[in-house]
Amino acid sequence: MSGFPKLVPAFTTHIVLDAPIAVGSVSKGAPLTIAPFASPSPNSYLRSEANYPIKVDAVFAHGSDFIRQDPSGKHLRLDVNSILKDESGAVISYKYSGIITVTPAIGAVLGGAADAKSTDFGNVGDSAFSARAWMHVPERVDGVEQGFGLIVHVVTHVLFETGSDELRALEQKIYVASGRFVVEAGQPTVVEYKISEVTA
């Protein structure tokens, strides 16, 4: 259909997460949990897709995801601030905001449940773990059990900033991403994002 924007594959990120830290219910009213990046780690990186003209091969030097839960318990709001160091020596500020549609499967991943499994981009199966337990929120609100559906969507808006002349074009683009969780036995949880440039 004409007039709609197009997506150009740009980058893939892998972010290795440390154990989440529960802050609890804050003055804004929502439970806050912080998921720090396990950095520096060679397995936490951002790399350009082969055909994308802006070339980046960078590792995360620092970062955290500030996660707030909606009152309904059905969505998590993501607010990430982090720093990348490119192989060229350039430093890149990498930020994103996004929404996770919560399911028991996502709760299993975030809670480190033994039966947690990797999720696909945009569609996952079921699990018995409640995301409310991970967020340290009671299972019942006003006496009503809080349930979740079977689909999860992890969608974000990505913002880059850098002082590098060679990578300055990152600041003139609009990027969006779709994410998933990668779970492997004996390994920390990884968040993988496929980032695309939005074009007219």
Phi, psi and omega in degrees: 000138184284153176091340181277148178292160179245158178249131178247117179304129186237307187218159167238134173242145168239126179237115178276127184259140166278174179299138180293151179246119180275118176275325181101189180285124183254181186297337177287351175097345183257146173296138180244129174233138180248126177251100180285147173286141173277093185221157358285142179214131177295345179270359173253106189210166170230128181226142178290148169290153189305320185265004182277132188290334178272115187263117177229135171220093191229155175245152178283126177266338184192153174170155175210149176250116176269113190248123178243138181264135174297154178303329180289340185079002185267347181221149171245137179258125183260140176217101187250134171231129183206171181233133175249146172242116181281157179298339177285348185102350180292145175254134183234128170277127184237114181234147169208151172238150183191182182227133170251125170279116191281138172224165174303327180296319177294320176301323179296317179295309184293331180272357179070029181296147182298331182265010180296144181228158174300147178254155174275166175292110172085355184204118181229167179273199187259159174205158186276352186277140179265134177295335178296327178295319178296322180278000180060045177242139180303148180293333183246134176241122184052037177078005183251128177294136181263115182254167180225155176277195186251001183249139175236140174232126175245105185232135183223160170250125188253137179233128177250144170221140180203152174269001182281125177298323182294332183251011183303331181300337177302329183281347182258013183242159171249129183235144172230161183215153171242138186233166175209166176257137178248120182240124176229140183305130177076005182241152176293156179293140178241136170259125179248131177238140168256116186255133179236145171279138176267124180234162180284000000 
